[in-house]
């Protein structure tokens, strides 16, 4: 029988052939993503005076293309979209401006996310904040209140996009190196220049209705995708001493099975377990890698309907190895309180 190490080696070998970019496919994906997005934005501005509601409807559609543009940006940060590093960097900068993400900053933080995903001892960079049950029970009332506020869906998917676009993406971390800092500043200046020009020539109301609505919805969808791909009942989490990269990828990342249209709009990122196992696989090869690698098909599958159940999962229970709700933890607190009184 093959050892775990041998199984891991074979799994990586099986996926390796898919970790090759195809310039033709990459260019075609840029054309069928960026061109429609620009057309939708132009049409949205042209139709503002005819019907603001029609413009808002186009902005909702535009949000899907922004999510798809982000996947291109995301692949560039992994160096998987083009063979050329320069091509990845330039396209990454361009799509970063479109999606409001600084390329070098996000590339470093996302690399850390991949190296520490599902590691309980290395949380904090590139992750959605998560407490374990034990940490929550030991926290002060103020800390619990803040965590409940943070994990509220209205905050996470409502205020979250605003915080991400206006604050998180605009400032460097203290440990950022000069190249990263400069890239963030350049991205900010370009974005600011484009925004000022659009507001000056087209008006702030039109700007908010087109760019504002588009980025807000795209941001909410992006946070949701990131949330659901790591937050489901039997997700894998371990402390550093027992943490395993392959288990973190295949058991700690879900397969989000979406309808074909949504799968296309989200650039196949629903095959997140494949992506975490082999980040150099470009998005257009993820489905093929999943279909042709049987061990990857054992990953937890989540559908649109079942994904909504994950909204109740707030804390990770290390003892049971699964996510639980605040209601579950409240029952634990009540039992402990009764036990203390009885004693």
PDB file of C-alpha atoms in Angstrom, residues 149-318:
ATOM      1  CA  UNK A 149     -20.282  41.962  14.442  1.00  0.00           C
ATOM      2  CA  UNK A 150     -17.524  40.992  12.004  1.00  0.00           C
ATOM      3  CA  UNK A 151     -19.091  37.628  11.151  1.00  0.00           C
ATOM      4  CA  UNK A 152     -22.573  39.066  10.604  1.00  0.00           C
ATOM      5  CA  UNK A 153     -23.468  38.546   6.903  1.00  0.00           C
ATOM      6  CA  UNK A 154     -24.677  42.150   6.568  1.00  0.00           C
ATOM      7  CA  UNK A 155     -21.286  43.370   7.762  1.00  0.00           C
ATOM      8  CA  UNK A 156     -19.126  40.838   5.933  1.00  0.00           C
ATOM      9  CA  UNK A 157     -20.866  41.096   2.573  1.00  0.00           C
ATOM     10  CA  UNK A 158     -22.270  44.625   2.986  1.00  0.00           C
ATOM     11  CA  UNK A 159     -19.577  46.717   4.669  1.00  0.00           C
ATOM     12  CA  UNK A 160     -16.829  44.275   3.687  1.00  0.00           C
ATOM     13  CA  UNK A 161     -16.595  45.362   0.010  1.00  0.00           C
ATOM     14  CA  UNK A 162     -16.437  49.040   1.005  1.00  0.00           C
ATOM     15  CA  UNK A 163     -13.674  48.399   3.535  1.00  0.00           C
ATOM     16  CA  UNK A 164     -11.766  46.253   1.037  1.00  0.00           C
ATOM     17  CA  UNK A 165     -11.913  48.764  -1.833  1.00  0.00           C
ATOM     18  CA  UNK A 166     -11.534  52.001   0.144  1.00  0.00           C
ATOM     19  CA  UNK A 167      -9.152  50.949   2.930  1.00  0.00           C
ATOM     20  CA  UNK A 168      -7.596  47.475   2.776  1.00  0.00           C
ATOM     21  CA  UNK A 169      -6.471  47.700  -0.861  1.00  0.00           C
ATOM     22  CA  UNK A 170      -5.224  51.267  -0.591  1.00  0.00           C
ATOM     23  CA  UNK A 171      -2.602  50.912   2.132  1.00  0.00           C
ATOM     24  CA  UNK A 172       0.551  48.787   2.428  1.00  0.00           C
ATOM     25  CA  UNK A 173       1.371  46.552   5.345  1.00  0.00           C
ATOM     26  CA  UNK A 174       4.174  47.716   7.620  1.00  0.00           C
ATOM     27  CA  UNK A 175       6.512  44.964   6.378  1.00  0.00           C
ATOM     28  CA  UNK A 176       5.973  45.757   2.682  1.00  0.00           C
ATOM     29  CA  UNK A 177       9.125  46.132   0.582  1.00  0.00           C
ATOM     30  CA  UNK A 178       9.832  49.152  -1.668  1.00  0.00           C
ATOM     31  CA  UNK A 179       8.636  47.433  -4.881  1.00  0.00           C
ATOM     32  CA  UNK A 180       5.341  46.497  -3.262  1.00  0.00           C
ATOM     33  CA  UNK A 181       4.870  49.970  -1.802  1.00  0.00           C
ATOM     34  CA  UNK A 182       5.570  51.644  -5.126  1.00  0.00           C
ATOM     35  CA  UNK A 183       3.142  49.343  -6.968  1.00  0.00           C
ATOM     36  CA  UNK A 184       0.377  50.145  -4.482  1.00  0.00           C
ATOM     37  CA  UNK A 185       1.020  53.885  -4.823  1.00  0.00           C
ATOM     38  CA  UNK A 186       1.020  53.684  -8.640  1.00  0.00           C
ATOM     39  CA  UNK A 187      -2.205  51.668  -8.631  1.00  0.00           C
ATOM     40  CA  UNK A 188      -3.826  54.180  -6.279  1.00  0.00           C
ATOM     41  CA  UNK A 189      -2.761  57.142  -8.422  1.00  0.00           C
ATOM     42  CA  UNK A 190      -4.103  55.530 -11.619  1.00  0.00           C
ATOM     43  CA  UNK A 191      -7.409  54.608  -9.953  1.00  0.00           C
ATOM     44  CA  UNK A 192      -7.749  58.088  -8.451  1.00  0.00           C
ATOM     45  CA  UNK A 193      -7.016  59.703 -11.816  1.00  0.00           C
ATOM     46  CA  UNK A 194      -9.608  57.587 -13.626  1.00  0.00           C
ATOM     47  CA  UNK A 195     -12.222  58.240 -10.930  1.00  0.00           C
ATOM     48  CA  UNK A 196     -11.625  62.012 -10.948  1.00  0.00           C
ATOM     49  CA  UNK A 197     -11.885  62.107 -14.762  1.00  0.00           C
ATOM     50  CA  UNK A 198     -15.125  60.090 -14.804  1.00  0.00           C
ATOM     51  CA  UNK A 199     -16.699  62.224 -12.086  1.00  0.00           C
ATOM     52  CA  UNK A 200     -15.578  65.486 -13.746  1.00  0.00           C
ATOM     53  CA  UNK A 201     -16.857  64.619 -17.201  1.00  0.00           C
ATOM     54  CA  UNK A 202     -19.848  62.403 -16.409  1.00  0.00           C
ATOM     55  CA  UNK A 203     -20.954  63.424 -12.918  1.00  0.00           C
ATOM     56  CA  UNK A 204     -20.684  61.767  -9.515  1.00  0.00           C
ATOM     57  CA  UNK A 205     -24.219  60.325  -9.694  1.00  0.00           C
ATOM     58  CA  UNK A 206     -23.430  58.472 -12.931  1.00  0.00           C
ATOM     59  CA  UNK A 207     -20.076  57.371 -11.505  1.00  0.00           C
ATOM     60  CA  UNK A 208     -21.687  55.835  -8.419  1.00  0.00           C
ATOM     61  CA  UNK A 209     -24.405  54.170 -10.472  1.00  0.00           C
ATOM     62  CA  UNK A 210     -21.913  52.543 -12.850  1.00  0.00           C
ATOM     63  CA  UNK A 211     -18.558  52.104 -11.074  1.00  0.00           C
ATOM     64  CA  UNK A 212     -19.935  52.180  -7.546  1.00  0.00           C
ATOM     65  CA  UNK A 213     -22.656  49.576  -8.036  1.00  0.00           C
ATOM     66  CA  UNK A 214     -20.390  47.359 -10.147  1.00  0.00           C
ATOM     67  CA  UNK A 215     -17.513  47.259  -7.648  1.00  0.00           C
ATOM     68  CA  UNK A 216     -19.809  46.878  -4.640  1.00  0.00           C
ATOM     69  CA  UNK A 217     -21.593  43.836  -6.091  1.00  0.00           C
ATOM     70  CA  UNK A 218     -18.351  42.354  -7.440  1.00  0.00           C
ATOM     71  CA  UNK A 219     -16.728  42.852  -4.035  1.00  0.00           C
ATOM     72  CA  UNK A 220     -19.618  41.127  -2.252  1.00  0.00           C
ATOM     73  CA  UNK A 221     -19.451  38.210  -4.687  1.00  0.00           C
ATOM     74  CA  UNK A 222     -15.689  37.967  -4.285  1.00  0.00           C
ATOM     75  CA  UNK A 223     -15.882  37.854  -0.494  1.00  0.00           C
ATOM     76  CA  UNK A 224     -18.674  35.273  -0.717  1.00  0.00           C
ATOM     77  CA  UNK A 225     -16.607  33.035  -3.010  1.00  0.00           C
ATOM     78  CA  UNK A 226     -13.594  33.257  -0.716  1.00  0.00           C
ATOM     79  CA  UNK A 227     -15.780  32.608   2.326  1.00  0.00           C
ATOM     80  CA  UNK A 228     -17.637  29.582   0.964  1.00  0.00           C
ATOM     81  CA  UNK A 229     -14.486  27.935  -0.385  1.00  0.00           C
ATOM     82  CA  UNK A 230     -13.017  27.633   3.105  1.00  0.00           C
ATOM     83  CA  UNK A 231     -16.068  27.758   5.401  1.00  0.00           C
ATOM     84  CA  UNK A 232     -18.143  24.598   5.352  1.00  0.00           C
ATOM     85  CA  UNK A 233     -19.010  22.141   8.098  1.00  0.00           C
ATOM     86  CA  UNK A 234     -16.252  19.534   7.702  1.00  0.00           C
ATOM     87  CA  UNK A 235     -13.465  21.841   6.527  1.00  0.00           C
ATOM     88  CA  UNK A 236      -9.909  20.875   7.478  1.00  0.00           C
ATOM     89  CA  UNK A 237      -7.946  22.852  10.084  1.00  0.00           C
ATOM     90  CA  UNK A 238      -4.878  21.760  12.034  1.00  0.00           C
ATOM     91  CA  UNK A 239      -2.128  23.200  14.200  1.00  0.00           C
ATOM     92  CA  UNK A 240       1.263  23.711  12.592  1.00  0.00           C
ATOM     93  CA  UNK A 241       2.809  20.488  13.907  1.00  0.00           C
ATOM     94  CA  UNK A 242       0.125  18.346  12.234  1.00  0.00           C
ATOM     95  CA  UNK A 243      -0.705  20.596   9.266  1.00  0.00           C
ATOM     96  CA  UNK A 244      -0.419  19.022   5.826  1.00  0.00           C
ATOM     97  CA  UNK A 245      -0.333  21.038   2.573  1.00  0.00           C
ATOM     98  CA  UNK A 246      -2.222  18.495   0.456  1.00  0.00           C
ATOM     99  CA  UNK A 247      -4.907  17.907   3.093  1.00  0.00           C
ATOM    100  CA  UNK A 248      -5.291  21.666   3.454  1.00  0.00           C
ATOM    101  CA  UNK A 249      -5.842  21.899  -0.302  1.00  0.00           C
ATOM    102  CA  UNK A 250      -8.136  18.924  -0.898  1.00  0.00           C
ATOM    103  CA  UNK A 251      -9.950  18.831   2.455  1.00  0.00           C
ATOM    104  CA  UNK A 252      -9.694  22.504   3.461  1.00  0.00           C
ATOM    105  CA  UNK A 253     -10.926  23.924   0.143  1.00  0.00           C
ATOM    106  CA  UNK A 254     -14.297  23.117  -1.362  1.00  0.00           C
ATOM    107  CA  UNK A 255     -15.484  22.255  -4.846  1.00  0.00           C
ATOM    108  CA  UNK A 256     -18.186  24.860  -5.394  1.00  0.00           C
ATOM    109  CA  UNK A 257     -20.331  23.278  -8.098  1.00  0.00           C
ATOM    110  CA  UNK A 258     -21.984  26.166  -9.898  1.00  0.00           C
ATOM    111  CA  UNK A 259     -24.304  26.387 -12.923  1.00  0.00           C
ATOM    112  CA  UNK A 260     -22.261  26.733 -16.121  1.00  0.00           C
ATOM    113  CA  UNK A 261     -22.938  30.453 -16.564  1.00  0.00           C
ATOM    114  CA  UNK A 262     -21.812  31.255 -13.020  1.00  0.00           C
ATOM    115  CA  UNK A 263     -18.862  28.899 -13.384  1.00  0.00           C
ATOM    116  CA  UNK A 264     -17.820  30.873 -16.467  1.00  0.00           C
ATOM    117  CA  UNK A 265     -18.286  34.250 -14.748  1.00  0.00           C
ATOM    118  CA  UNK A 266     -16.221  33.123 -11.758  1.00  0.00           C
ATOM    119  CA  UNK A 267     -13.413  31.731 -13.909  1.00  0.00           C
ATOM    120  CA  UNK A 268     -13.727  28.146 -12.614  1.00  0.00           C
ATOM    121  CA  UNK A 269     -12.565  29.254  -9.164  1.00  0.00           C
ATOM    122  CA  UNK A 270     -15.178  26.883  -7.739  1.00  0.00           C
ATOM    123  CA  UNK A 271     -12.563  24.172  -8.345  1.00  0.00           C
ATOM    124  CA  UNK A 272     -10.755  25.717  -5.415  1.00  0.00           C
ATOM    125  CA  UNK A 273      -9.318  22.459  -4.125  1.00  0.00           C
ATOM    126  CA  UNK A 274      -7.455  22.034  -7.425  1.00  0.00           C
ATOM    127  CA  UNK A 275      -6.208  25.602  -7.284  1.00  0.00           C
ATOM    128  CA  UNK A 276      -4.879  25.226  -3.735  1.00  0.00           C
ATOM    129  CA  UNK A 277      -3.136  21.991  -4.592  1.00  0.00           C
ATOM    130  CA  UNK A 278      -1.509  23.428  -7.727  1.00  0.00           C
ATOM    131  CA  UNK A 279      -1.645  27.257  -7.912  1.00  0.00           C
ATOM    132  CA  UNK A 280       0.199  27.274 -11.239  1.00  0.00           C
ATOM    133  CA  UNK A 281      -2.765  25.652 -13.005  1.00  0.00           C
ATOM    134  CA  UNK A 282      -4.440  28.489 -14.990  1.00  0.00           C
ATOM    135  CA  UNK A 283      -8.158  28.923 -14.386  1.00  0.00           C
ATOM    136  CA  UNK A 284      -9.140  27.474 -17.776  1.00  0.00           C
ATOM    137  CA  UNK A 285      -7.447  24.157 -16.881  1.00  0.00           C
ATOM    138  CA  UNK A 286      -8.936  23.709 -13.409  1.00  0.00           C
ATOM    139  CA  UNK A 287     -12.043  21.804 -14.471  1.00  0.00           C
ATOM    140  CA  UNK A 288     -10.056  19.448 -16.675  1.00  0.00           C
ATOM    141  CA  UNK A 289      -7.599  18.768 -13.849  1.00  0.00           C
ATOM    142  CA  UNK A 290     -10.519  17.958 -11.538  1.00  0.00           C
ATOM    143  CA  UNK A 291     -12.239  15.672 -14.058  1.00  0.00           C
ATOM    144  CA  UNK A 292      -9.085  13.744 -14.961  1.00  0.00           C
ATOM    145  CA  UNK A 293      -7.668  13.322 -11.439  1.00  0.00           C
ATOM    146  CA  UNK A 294      -9.955  10.946  -9.454  1.00  0.00           C
ATOM    147  CA  UNK A 295      -8.517  11.706  -5.965  1.00  0.00           C
ATOM    148  CA  UNK A 296      -9.498  15.363  -6.415  1.00  0.00           C
ATOM    149  CA  UNK A 297     -13.106  14.344  -6.924  1.00  0.00           C
ATOM    150  CA  UNK A 298     -13.319  13.354  -3.239  1.00  0.00           C
ATOM    151  CA  UNK A 299     -13.232  17.022  -2.193  1.00  0.00           C
ATOM    152  CA  UNK A 300     -16.306  18.349  -0.393  1.00  0.00           C
ATOM    153  CA  UNK A 301     -18.840  19.417  -3.030  1.00  0.00           C
ATOM    154  CA  UNK A 302     -21.036  22.417  -2.311  1.00  0.00           C
ATOM    155  CA  UNK A 303     -23.916  23.645  -4.462  1.00  0.00           C
ATOM    156  CA  UNK A 304     -25.673  27.008  -4.567  1.00  0.00           C
ATOM    157  CA  UNK A 305     -28.379  25.660  -2.258  1.00  0.00           C
ATOM    158  CA  UNK A 306     -26.123  23.958   0.266  1.00  0.00           C
ATOM    159  CA  UNK A 307     -23.680  26.874   0.289  1.00  0.00           C
ATOM    160  CA  UNK A 308     -26.276  29.020   2.052  1.00  0.00           C
ATOM    161  CA  UNK A 309     -25.997  26.700   5.065  1.00  0.00           C
ATOM    162  CA  UNK A 310     -22.449  27.963   5.587  1.00  0.00           C
ATOM    163  CA  UNK A 311     -23.773  31.344   6.710  1.00  0.00           C
ATOM    164  CA  UNK A 312     -24.488  29.784  10.105  1.00  0.00           C
ATOM    165  CA  UNK A 313     -20.918  28.556  10.598  1.00  0.00           C
ATOM    166  CA  UNK A 314     -19.030  31.029  12.769  1.00  0.00           C
ATOM    167  CA  UNK A 315     -16.461  29.120  14.853  1.00  0.00           C
ATOM    168  CA  UNK A 316     -14.247  26.099  14.335  1.00  0.00           C
ATOM    169  CA  UNK A 317     -14.598  23.317  16.901  1.00  0.00           C
ATOM    170  CA  UNK A 318     -11.203  21.613  17.156  1.00  0.00           C
TER     171      UNK A 318
END
